[in-house]
Tab-separated table of C-alpha atoms in Angstrom:
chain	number	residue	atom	x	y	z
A	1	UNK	CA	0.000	0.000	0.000
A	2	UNK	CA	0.984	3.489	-0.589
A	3	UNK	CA	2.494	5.645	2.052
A	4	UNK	CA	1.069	9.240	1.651
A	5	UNK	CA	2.900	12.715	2.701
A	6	UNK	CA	1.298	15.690	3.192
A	7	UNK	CA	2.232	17.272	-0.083
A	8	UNK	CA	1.055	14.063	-2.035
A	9	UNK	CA	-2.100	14.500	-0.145
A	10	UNK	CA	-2.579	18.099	-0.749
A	11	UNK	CA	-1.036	17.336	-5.243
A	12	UNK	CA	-4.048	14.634	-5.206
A	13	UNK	CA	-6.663	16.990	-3.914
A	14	UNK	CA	-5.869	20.149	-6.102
A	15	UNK	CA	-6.324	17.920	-8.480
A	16	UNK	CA	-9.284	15.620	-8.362
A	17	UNK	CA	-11.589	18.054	-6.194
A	18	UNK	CA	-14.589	18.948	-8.255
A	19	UNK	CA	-14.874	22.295	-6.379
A	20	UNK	CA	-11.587	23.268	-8.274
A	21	UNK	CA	-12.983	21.782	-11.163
A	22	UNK	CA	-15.484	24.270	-10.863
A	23	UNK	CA	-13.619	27.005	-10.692
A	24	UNK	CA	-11.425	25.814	-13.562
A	25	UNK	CA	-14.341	26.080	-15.322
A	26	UNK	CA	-15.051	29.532	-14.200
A	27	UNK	CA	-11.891	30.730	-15.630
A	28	UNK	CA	-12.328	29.586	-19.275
A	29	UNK	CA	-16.106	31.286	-19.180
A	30	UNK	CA	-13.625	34.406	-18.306
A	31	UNK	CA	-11.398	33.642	-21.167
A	32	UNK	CA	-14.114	33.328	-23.372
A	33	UNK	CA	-15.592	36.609	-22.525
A	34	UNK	CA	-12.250	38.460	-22.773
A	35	UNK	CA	-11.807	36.671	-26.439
A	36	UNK	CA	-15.515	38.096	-27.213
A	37	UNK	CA	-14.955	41.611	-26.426
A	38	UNK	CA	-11.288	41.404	-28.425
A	39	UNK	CA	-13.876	40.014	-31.020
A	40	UNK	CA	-16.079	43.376	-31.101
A	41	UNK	CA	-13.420	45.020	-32.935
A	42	UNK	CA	-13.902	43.047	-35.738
A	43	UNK	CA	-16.603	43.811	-38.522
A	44	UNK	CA	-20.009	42.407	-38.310
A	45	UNK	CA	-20.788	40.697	-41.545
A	46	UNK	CA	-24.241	38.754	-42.677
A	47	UNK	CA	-25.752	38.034	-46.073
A	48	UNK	CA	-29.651	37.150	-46.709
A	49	UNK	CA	-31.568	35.441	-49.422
A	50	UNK	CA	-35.665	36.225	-49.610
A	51	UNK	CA	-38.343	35.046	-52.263
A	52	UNK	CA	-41.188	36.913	-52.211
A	53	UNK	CA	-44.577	35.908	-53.591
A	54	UNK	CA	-47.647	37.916	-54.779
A	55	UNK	CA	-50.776	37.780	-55.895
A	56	UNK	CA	-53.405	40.461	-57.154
A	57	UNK	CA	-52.332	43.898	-58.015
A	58	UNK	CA	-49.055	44.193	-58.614
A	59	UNK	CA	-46.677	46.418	-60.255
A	60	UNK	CA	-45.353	45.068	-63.540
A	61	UNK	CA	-41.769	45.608	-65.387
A	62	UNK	CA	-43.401	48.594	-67.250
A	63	UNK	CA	-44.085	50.089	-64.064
A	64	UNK	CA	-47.949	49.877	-64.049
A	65	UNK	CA	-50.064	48.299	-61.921
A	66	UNK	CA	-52.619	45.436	-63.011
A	67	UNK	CA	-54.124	41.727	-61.742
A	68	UNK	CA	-51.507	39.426	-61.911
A	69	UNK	CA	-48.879	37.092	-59.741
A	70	UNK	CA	-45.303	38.270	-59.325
A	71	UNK	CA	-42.245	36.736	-58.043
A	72	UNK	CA	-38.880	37.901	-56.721
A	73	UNK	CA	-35.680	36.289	-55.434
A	74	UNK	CA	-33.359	39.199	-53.732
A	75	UNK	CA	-29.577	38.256	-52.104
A	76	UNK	CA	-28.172	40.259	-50.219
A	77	UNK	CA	-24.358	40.670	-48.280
A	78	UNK	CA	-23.890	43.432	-45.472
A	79	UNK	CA	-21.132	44.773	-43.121
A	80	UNK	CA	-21.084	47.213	-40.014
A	81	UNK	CA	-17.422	48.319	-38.588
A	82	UNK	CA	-17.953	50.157	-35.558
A	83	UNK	CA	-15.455	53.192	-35.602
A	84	UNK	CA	-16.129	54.934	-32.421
A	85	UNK	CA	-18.367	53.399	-29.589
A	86	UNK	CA	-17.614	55.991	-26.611
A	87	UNK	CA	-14.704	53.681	-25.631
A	88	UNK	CA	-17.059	51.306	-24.729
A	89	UNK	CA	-14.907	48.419	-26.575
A	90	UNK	CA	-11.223	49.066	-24.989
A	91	UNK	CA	-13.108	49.597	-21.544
A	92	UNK	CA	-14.515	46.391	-22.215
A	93	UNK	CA	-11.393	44.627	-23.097
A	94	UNK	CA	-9.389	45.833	-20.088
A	95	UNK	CA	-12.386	44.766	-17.743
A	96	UNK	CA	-12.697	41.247	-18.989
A	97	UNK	CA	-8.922	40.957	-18.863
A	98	UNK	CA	-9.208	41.872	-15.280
A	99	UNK	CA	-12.412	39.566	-14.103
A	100	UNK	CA	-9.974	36.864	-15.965
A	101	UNK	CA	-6.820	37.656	-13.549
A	102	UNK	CA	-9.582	37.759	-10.549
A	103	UNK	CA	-10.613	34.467	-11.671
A	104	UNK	CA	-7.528	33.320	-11.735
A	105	UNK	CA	-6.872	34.391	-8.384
A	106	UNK	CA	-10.312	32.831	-6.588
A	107	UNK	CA	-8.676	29.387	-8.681
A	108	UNK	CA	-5.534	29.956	-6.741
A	109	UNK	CA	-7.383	30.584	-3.393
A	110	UNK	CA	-10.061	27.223	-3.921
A	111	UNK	CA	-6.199	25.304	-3.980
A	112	UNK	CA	-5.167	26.879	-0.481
A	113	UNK	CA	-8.815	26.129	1.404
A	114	UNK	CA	-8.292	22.354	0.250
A	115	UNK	CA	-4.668	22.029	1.430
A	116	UNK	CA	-5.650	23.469	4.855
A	117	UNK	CA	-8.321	21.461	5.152
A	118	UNK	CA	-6.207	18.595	4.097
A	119	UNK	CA	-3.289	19.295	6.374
A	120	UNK	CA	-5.980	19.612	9.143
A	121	UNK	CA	-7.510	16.193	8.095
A	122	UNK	CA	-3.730	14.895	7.935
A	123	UNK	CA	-2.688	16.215	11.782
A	124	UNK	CA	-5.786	14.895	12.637
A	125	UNK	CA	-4.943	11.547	11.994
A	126	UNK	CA	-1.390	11.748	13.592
A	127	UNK	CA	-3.476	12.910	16.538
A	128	UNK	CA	-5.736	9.626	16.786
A	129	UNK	CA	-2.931	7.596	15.864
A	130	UNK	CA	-0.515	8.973	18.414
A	131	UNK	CA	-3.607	8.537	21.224
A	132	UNK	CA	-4.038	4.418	19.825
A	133	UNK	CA	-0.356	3.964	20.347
A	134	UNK	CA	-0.651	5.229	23.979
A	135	UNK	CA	-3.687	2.698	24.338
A	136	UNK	CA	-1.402	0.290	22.914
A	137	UNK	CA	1.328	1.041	25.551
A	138	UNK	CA	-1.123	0.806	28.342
A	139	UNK	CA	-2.335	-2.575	27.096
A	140	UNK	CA	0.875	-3.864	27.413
A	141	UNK	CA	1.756	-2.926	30.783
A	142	UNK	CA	-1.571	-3.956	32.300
A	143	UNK	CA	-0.949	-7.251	30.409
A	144	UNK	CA	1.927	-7.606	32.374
A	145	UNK	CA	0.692	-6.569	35.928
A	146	UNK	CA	-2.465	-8.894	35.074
A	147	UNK	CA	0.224	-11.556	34.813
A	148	UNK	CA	2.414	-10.496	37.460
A	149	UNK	CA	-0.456	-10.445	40.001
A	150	UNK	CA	-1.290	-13.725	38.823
A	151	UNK	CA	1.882	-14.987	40.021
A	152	UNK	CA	1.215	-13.304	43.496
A	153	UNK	CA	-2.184	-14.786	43.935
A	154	UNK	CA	-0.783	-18.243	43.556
A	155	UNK	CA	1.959	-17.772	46.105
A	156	UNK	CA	-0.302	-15.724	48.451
A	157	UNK	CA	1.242	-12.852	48.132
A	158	UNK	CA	-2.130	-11.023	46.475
A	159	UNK	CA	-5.541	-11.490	46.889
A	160	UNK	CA	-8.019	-12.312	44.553
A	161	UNK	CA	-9.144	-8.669	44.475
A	162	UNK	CA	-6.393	-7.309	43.495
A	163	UNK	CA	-6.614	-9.527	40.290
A	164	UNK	CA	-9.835	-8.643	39.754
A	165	UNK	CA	-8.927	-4.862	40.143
A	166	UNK	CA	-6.131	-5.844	37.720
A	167	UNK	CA	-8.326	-7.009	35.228
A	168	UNK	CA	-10.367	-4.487	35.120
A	169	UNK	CA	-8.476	-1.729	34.481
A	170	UNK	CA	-6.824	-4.300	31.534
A	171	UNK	CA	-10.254	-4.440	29.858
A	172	UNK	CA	-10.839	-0.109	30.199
A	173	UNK	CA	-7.138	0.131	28.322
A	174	UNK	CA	-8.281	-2.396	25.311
A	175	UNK	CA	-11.819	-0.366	25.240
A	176	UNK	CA	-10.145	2.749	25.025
A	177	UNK	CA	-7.722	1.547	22.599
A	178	UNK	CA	-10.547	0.099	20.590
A	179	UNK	CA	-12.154	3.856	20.731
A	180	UNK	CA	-8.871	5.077	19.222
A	181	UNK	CA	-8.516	2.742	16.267
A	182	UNK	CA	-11.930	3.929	15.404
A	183	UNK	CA	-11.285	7.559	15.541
A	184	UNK	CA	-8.241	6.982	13.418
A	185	UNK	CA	-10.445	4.726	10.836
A	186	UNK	CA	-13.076	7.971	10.885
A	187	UNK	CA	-10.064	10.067	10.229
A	188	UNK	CA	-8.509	8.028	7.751
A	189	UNK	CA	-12.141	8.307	6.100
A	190	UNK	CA	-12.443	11.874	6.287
A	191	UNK	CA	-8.824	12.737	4.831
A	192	UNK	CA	-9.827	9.957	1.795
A	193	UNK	CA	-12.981	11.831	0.961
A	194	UNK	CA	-11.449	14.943	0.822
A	195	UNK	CA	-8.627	13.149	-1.932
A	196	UNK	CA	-11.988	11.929	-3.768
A	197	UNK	CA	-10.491	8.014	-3.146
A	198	UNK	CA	-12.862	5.484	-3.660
A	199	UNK	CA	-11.932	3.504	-0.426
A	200	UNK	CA	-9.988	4.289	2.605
A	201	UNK	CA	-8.861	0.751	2.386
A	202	UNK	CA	-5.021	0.437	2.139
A	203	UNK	CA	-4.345	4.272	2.602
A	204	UNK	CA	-1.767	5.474	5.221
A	205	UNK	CA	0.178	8.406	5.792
A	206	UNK	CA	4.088	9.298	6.577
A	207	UNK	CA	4.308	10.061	10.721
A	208	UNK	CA	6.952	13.275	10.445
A	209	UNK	CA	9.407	13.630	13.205
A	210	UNK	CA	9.366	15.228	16.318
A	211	UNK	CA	11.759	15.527	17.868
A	212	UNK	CA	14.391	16.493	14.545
A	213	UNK	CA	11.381	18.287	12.586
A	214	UNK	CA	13.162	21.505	10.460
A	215	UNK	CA	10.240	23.543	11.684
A	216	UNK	CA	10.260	22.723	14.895
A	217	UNK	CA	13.768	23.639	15.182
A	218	UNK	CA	13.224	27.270	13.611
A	219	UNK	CA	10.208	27.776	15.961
A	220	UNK	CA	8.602	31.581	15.691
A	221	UNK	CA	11.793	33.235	16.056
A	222	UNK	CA	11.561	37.117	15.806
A	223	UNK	CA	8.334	37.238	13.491
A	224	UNK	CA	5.019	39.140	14.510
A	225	UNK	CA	1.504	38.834	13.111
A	226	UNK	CA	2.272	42.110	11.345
A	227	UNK	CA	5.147	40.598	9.808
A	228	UNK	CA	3.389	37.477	8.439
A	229	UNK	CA	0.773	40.051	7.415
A	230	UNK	CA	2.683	42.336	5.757
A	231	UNK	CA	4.078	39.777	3.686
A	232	UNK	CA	0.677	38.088	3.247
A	233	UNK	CA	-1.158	41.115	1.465
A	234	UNK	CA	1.291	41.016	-1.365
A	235	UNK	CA	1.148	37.417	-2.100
A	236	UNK	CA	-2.357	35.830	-1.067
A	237	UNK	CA	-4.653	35.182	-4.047
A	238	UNK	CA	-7.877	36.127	-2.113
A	239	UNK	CA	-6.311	39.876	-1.513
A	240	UNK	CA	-5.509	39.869	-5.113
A	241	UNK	CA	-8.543	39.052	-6.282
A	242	UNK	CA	-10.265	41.442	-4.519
A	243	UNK	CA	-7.970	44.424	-5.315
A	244	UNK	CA	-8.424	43.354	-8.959
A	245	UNK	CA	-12.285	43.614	-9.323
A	246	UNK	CA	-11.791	46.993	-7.669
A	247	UNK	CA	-9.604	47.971	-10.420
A	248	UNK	CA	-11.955	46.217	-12.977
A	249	UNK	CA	-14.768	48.700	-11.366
A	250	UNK	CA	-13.242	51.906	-12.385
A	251	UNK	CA	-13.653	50.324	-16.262
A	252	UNK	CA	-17.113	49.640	-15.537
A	253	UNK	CA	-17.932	53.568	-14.256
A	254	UNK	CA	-15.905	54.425	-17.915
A	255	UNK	CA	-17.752	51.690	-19.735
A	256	UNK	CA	-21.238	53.316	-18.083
A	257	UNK	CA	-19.966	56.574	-19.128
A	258	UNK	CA	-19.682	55.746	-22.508
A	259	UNK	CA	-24.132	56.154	-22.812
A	260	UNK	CA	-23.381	60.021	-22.920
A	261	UNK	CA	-20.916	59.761	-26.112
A	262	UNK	CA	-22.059	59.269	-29.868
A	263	UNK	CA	-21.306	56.018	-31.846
A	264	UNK	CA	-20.109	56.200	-35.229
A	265	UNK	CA	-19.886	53.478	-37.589
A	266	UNK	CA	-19.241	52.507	-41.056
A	267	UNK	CA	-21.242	50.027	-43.024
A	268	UNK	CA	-21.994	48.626	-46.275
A	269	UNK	CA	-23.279	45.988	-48.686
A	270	UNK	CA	-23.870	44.207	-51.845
A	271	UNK	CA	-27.226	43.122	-53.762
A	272	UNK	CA	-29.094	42.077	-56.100
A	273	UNK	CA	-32.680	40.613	-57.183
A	274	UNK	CA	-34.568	38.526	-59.825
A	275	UNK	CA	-38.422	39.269	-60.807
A	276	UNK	CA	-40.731	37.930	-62.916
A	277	UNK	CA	-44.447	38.944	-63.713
A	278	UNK	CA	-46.879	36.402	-64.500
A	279	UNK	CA	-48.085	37.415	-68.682
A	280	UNK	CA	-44.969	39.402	-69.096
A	281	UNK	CA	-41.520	38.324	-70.584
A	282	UNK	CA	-38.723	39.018	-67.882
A	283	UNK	CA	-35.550	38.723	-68.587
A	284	UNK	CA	-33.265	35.754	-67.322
A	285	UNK	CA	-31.781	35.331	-64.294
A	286	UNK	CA	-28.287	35.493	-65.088
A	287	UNK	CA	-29.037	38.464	-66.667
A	288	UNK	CA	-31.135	40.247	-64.243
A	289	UNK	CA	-28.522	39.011	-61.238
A	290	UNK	CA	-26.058	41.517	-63.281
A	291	UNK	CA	-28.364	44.378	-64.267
A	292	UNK	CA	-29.881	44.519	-60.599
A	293	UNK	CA	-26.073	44.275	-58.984
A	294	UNK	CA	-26.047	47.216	-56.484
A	295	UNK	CA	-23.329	48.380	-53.820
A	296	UNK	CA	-23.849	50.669	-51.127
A	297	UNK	CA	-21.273	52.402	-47.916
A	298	UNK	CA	-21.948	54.871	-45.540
A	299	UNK	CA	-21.402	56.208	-42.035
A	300	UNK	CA	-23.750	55.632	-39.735
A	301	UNK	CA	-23.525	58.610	-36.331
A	302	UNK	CA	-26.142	57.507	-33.474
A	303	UNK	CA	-26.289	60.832	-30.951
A	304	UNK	CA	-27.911	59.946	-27.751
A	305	UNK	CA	-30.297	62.736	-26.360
A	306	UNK	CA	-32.654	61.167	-23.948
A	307	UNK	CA	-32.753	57.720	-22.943
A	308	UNK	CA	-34.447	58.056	-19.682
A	309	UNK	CA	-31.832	58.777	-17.550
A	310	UNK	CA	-31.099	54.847	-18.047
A	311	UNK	CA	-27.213	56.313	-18.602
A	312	UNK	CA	-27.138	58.177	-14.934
A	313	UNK	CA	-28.446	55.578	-13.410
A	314	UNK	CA	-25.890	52.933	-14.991
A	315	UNK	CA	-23.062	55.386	-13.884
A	316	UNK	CA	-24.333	55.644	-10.474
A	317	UNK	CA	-25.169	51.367	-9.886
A	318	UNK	CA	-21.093	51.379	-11.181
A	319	UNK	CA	-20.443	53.486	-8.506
A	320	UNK	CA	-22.320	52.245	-5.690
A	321	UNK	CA	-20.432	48.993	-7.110
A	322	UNK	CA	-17.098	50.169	-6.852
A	323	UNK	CA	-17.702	51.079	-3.012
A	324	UNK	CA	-18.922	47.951	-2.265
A	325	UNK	CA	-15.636	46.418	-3.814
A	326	UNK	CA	-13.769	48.604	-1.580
A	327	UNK	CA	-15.483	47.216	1.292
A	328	UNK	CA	-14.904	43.232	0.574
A	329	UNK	CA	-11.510	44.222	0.143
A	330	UNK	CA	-11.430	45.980	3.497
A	331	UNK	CA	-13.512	42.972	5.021
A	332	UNK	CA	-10.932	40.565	3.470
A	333	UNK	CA	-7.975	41.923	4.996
A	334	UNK	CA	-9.600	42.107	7.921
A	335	UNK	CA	-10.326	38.587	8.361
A	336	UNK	CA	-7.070	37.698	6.787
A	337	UNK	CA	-5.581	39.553	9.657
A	338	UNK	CA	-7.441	37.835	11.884
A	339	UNK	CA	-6.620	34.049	10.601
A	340	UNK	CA	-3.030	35.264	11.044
A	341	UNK	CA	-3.222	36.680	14.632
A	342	UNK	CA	-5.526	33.060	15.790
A	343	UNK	CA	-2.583	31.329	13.702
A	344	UNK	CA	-0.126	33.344	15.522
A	345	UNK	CA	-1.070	32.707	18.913
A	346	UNK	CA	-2.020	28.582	18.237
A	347	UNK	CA	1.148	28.511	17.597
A	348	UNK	CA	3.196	30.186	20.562
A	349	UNK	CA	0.166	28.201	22.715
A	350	UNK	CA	1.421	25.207	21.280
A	351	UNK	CA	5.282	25.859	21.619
A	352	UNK	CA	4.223	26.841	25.773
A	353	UNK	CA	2.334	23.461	25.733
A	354	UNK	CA	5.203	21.260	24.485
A	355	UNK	CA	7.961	23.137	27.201
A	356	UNK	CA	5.539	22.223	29.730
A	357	UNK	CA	4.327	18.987	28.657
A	358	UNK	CA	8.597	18.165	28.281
A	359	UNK	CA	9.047	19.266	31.538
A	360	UNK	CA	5.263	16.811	32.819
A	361	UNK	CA	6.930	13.732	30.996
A	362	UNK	CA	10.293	14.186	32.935
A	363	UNK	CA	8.322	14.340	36.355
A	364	UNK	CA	5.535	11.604	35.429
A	365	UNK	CA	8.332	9.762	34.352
A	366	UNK	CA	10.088	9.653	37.632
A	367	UNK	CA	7.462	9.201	40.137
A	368	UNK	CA	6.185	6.473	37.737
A	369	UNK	CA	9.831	4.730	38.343
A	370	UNK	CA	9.199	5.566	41.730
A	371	UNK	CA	6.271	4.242	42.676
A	372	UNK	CA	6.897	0.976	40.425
A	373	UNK	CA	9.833	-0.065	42.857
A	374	UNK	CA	7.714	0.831	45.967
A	375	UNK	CA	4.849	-1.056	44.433
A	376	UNK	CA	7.127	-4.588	43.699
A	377	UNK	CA	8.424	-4.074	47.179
A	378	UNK	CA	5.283	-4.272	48.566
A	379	UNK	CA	5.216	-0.666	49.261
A	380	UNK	CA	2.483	0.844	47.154
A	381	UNK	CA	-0.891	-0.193	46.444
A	382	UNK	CA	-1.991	-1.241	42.387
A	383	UNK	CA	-4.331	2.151	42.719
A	384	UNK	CA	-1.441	3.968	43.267
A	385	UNK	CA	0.981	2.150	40.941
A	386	UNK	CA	-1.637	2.264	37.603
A	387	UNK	CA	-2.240	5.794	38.613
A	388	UNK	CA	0.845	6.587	38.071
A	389	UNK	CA	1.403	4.800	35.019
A	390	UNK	CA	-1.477	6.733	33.322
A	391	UNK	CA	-0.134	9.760	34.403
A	392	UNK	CA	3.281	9.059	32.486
A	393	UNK	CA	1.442	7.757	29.332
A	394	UNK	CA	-0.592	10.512	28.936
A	395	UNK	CA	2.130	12.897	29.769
A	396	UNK	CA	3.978	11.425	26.681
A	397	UNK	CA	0.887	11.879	24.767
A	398	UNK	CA	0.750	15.319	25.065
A	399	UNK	CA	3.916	15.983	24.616
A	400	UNK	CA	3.597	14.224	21.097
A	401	UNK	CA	0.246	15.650	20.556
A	402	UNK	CA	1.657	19.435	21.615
A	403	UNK	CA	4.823	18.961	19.054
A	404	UNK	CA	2.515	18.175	16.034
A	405	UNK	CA	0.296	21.226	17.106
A	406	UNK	CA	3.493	23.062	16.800
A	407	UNK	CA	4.865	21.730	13.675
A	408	UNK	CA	0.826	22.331	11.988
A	409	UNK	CA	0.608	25.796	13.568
A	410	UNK	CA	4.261	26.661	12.040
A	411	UNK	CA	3.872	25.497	9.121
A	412	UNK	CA	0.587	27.644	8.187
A	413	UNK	CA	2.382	30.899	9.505
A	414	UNK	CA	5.350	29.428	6.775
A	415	UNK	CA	2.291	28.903	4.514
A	416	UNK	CA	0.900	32.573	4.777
A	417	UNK	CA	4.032	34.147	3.825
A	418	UNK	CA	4.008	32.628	0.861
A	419	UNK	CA	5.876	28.701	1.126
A	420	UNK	CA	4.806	25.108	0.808
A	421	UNK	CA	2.438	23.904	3.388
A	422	UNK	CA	4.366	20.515	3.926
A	423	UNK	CA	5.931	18.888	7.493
């Protein structure tokens, strides 16, 4: 089976997670706009064939009128080149080229939510698994009391109670390791779905050091929350995104704007027609499609006067727009600020916890010693003695548990400024 690190999880997730997909998706719609405003540029060509039918009084080839059915075939070929369009078109251009960088950037940002949420499914499972193998340990030492007590019991040295006492707290360690091989199963699950695997069957990740972990050993050093922050606004794709649709509104005021200007453009065409009146010779077709061959061109100037003060109001939605870009943008710093300071402070939490849990283990550690030589010497009751050996197990536990907070924690103030979130 494969072995999975963090950065294989978070490759396979960019890449199979239909919410990215999504927003793939999103991006080419952008691309496609962009390519159809470039397109507006370009001259507007169409071409039309009628036949026309009639019946009754009808105007003849002599140019009179009398009773009598007429037919005519007409073709047709036009063009329209706008010329001038209130810079509507560039406006345009530079907007959709914008919403496509935005785009781009909410892409970019859909990538970061999954490896967080990744990572968080991945430390989640060291977590469980680091809390089984302390059920584990505690198996294996009750095991051996259990069979040490037995011993005592048959040379009278321990009563039957005892044993029983023994026992007991022998069956609470295998339940509470068989509560922590579930969790890690349920974690397992959760970190597969997020990877869009099939089956959580087979799949298990690399356990990082902890006690020789790089990031560990670089710890917070000298950096602030307005460090990381500082260094944050120029790089994360959510800021970016934001500060582009703000630009993008200024093109959309212009673009509004452009109602108060006059459009000018040129246009022109080809055509010809074939008729025929029923009891009159007409010439034939070929020769009629030549005689009747007619070209036209012109300029065509549209000068808005009045439209309902539909233009105002378009320049003053655009507006009204643009200030509520200003505030997302505001609003997203804000938070992103925020993440950084809770970040911040999980982390030197974490850093505190592991000193002090390092300093529990030595302690646990040696009244555990302790009290096992007072309890073989008949000294100490088995209370006392598996009391103490549950203090020393869990001690190590959180010491484990408090090192992976701190190499998670680092690692997304690493990931913030800009690096690889990997442990």
């Amino acid at each position: 089976p494969k072995t999975w690190t963090l950065r294989e999880c978070c490759d396979y997730a960019v890449e199979h997670n239909i919410g990215i997909k999504q927003q793939e998706n999103q991006c080419r719609q952008q691309e496609i706009q962009l390519n159809t405003s470039k397109n507006s540029r370009l001259p507007d060509v169409s071409g039309s064939i009628g036949q026309n039918f009639s019946f009754g009084r009808g105007l003849t080839a002599d140019n009179t009128y009398t009773n009598t059915n007429t037919s005519s075939t007409s073709f047709s070929l036009g063009a329209s080149v706008p010329i001038f369009t209130g810079f509507q078109i560039p406006n345009q251009i530079k907007l959709n080229q914008l919403n496509l960088e935005a785009a781009t950037a909410d892409l970019e940002k859909a990538k970061n939510d999954v490896r967080i949420q990744v990572a968080q499914a991945y430390v989640q499972i060291l977590y469980d698994m680091e809390i089984s193998d302390v059920a584990k340990r505690q198996i294996a030492i009750d095991s051996a009391q259990v069979a040490r007590v037995q011993a005592f019991v048959n040379n009278g040295k321990a009563s039957e109670a005892e044993l029983s006492q023994q026992k007991a707290t022998l069956a609470n360690s295998c339940l509470t390791a068989t509560q922590a091989d579930n969790n890690t199963r349920i974690a397992i699950l959760t970190l597969t779905q997020l990877l869009e695997l099939p089956t959580p069957e087979g799949f298990s990740i690399v356990r990082p050091s902890v006690t020789s972990n790089p990031i560990l050993q670089t710890g917070l050093g000298e950096i602030t929350p307005d460090i990381i922050y500082s260094e944050a606004l120029g790089i994360k794709p959510e800021i970016a995104s934001q500060q582009l649709r703000l630009k993008g509104s200024e093109y959309s005021i212009k673009i509004a704007q452009a109602g108060y200007y006059p459009t000018l453009s040129a246009n022109g065409g080809l055509g010809t027609n074939y008729y025929t009146t029923s009891g009159f010779k007409a010439d034939g077709f070929g020769d009629q499609f030549k005689n009747n061959f007619s070209q036209y061109v012109g300029l065509s100037l549209n000068v808005p006067i009045f439209n309902r003060s539909q233009t105002r109001n378009n320049i003053r939605n655009a507006r009204v727009e643009q200030e509520t870009l200003q505030l997302q943008l505001d609003n997203t710093k804000k938070t992103l600020y925020k993440e950084i300071q809770q970040v911040y402070y999980n982390a030197l939490n974490a850093q505190s916890k592991e000193q002090s849990s390092q300093e529990a283990v030595k302690s646990s550690q040696d009244a555990f010693r302790l009290m096992q030589a007072k309890y073989e010497n008949g000294k100490a009751t088995i209370t006392e003695f598996n009391e103490a050996k549950n203090n020393y197990l869990k001690a190590e536990s959180d010491l484990v548990q408090a090192r992976y907070e701190s190499i998670y924690q680092l690692a997304l103030i690493e990931f913030y400024r800009g690096k690889d979130l990997v442990f």
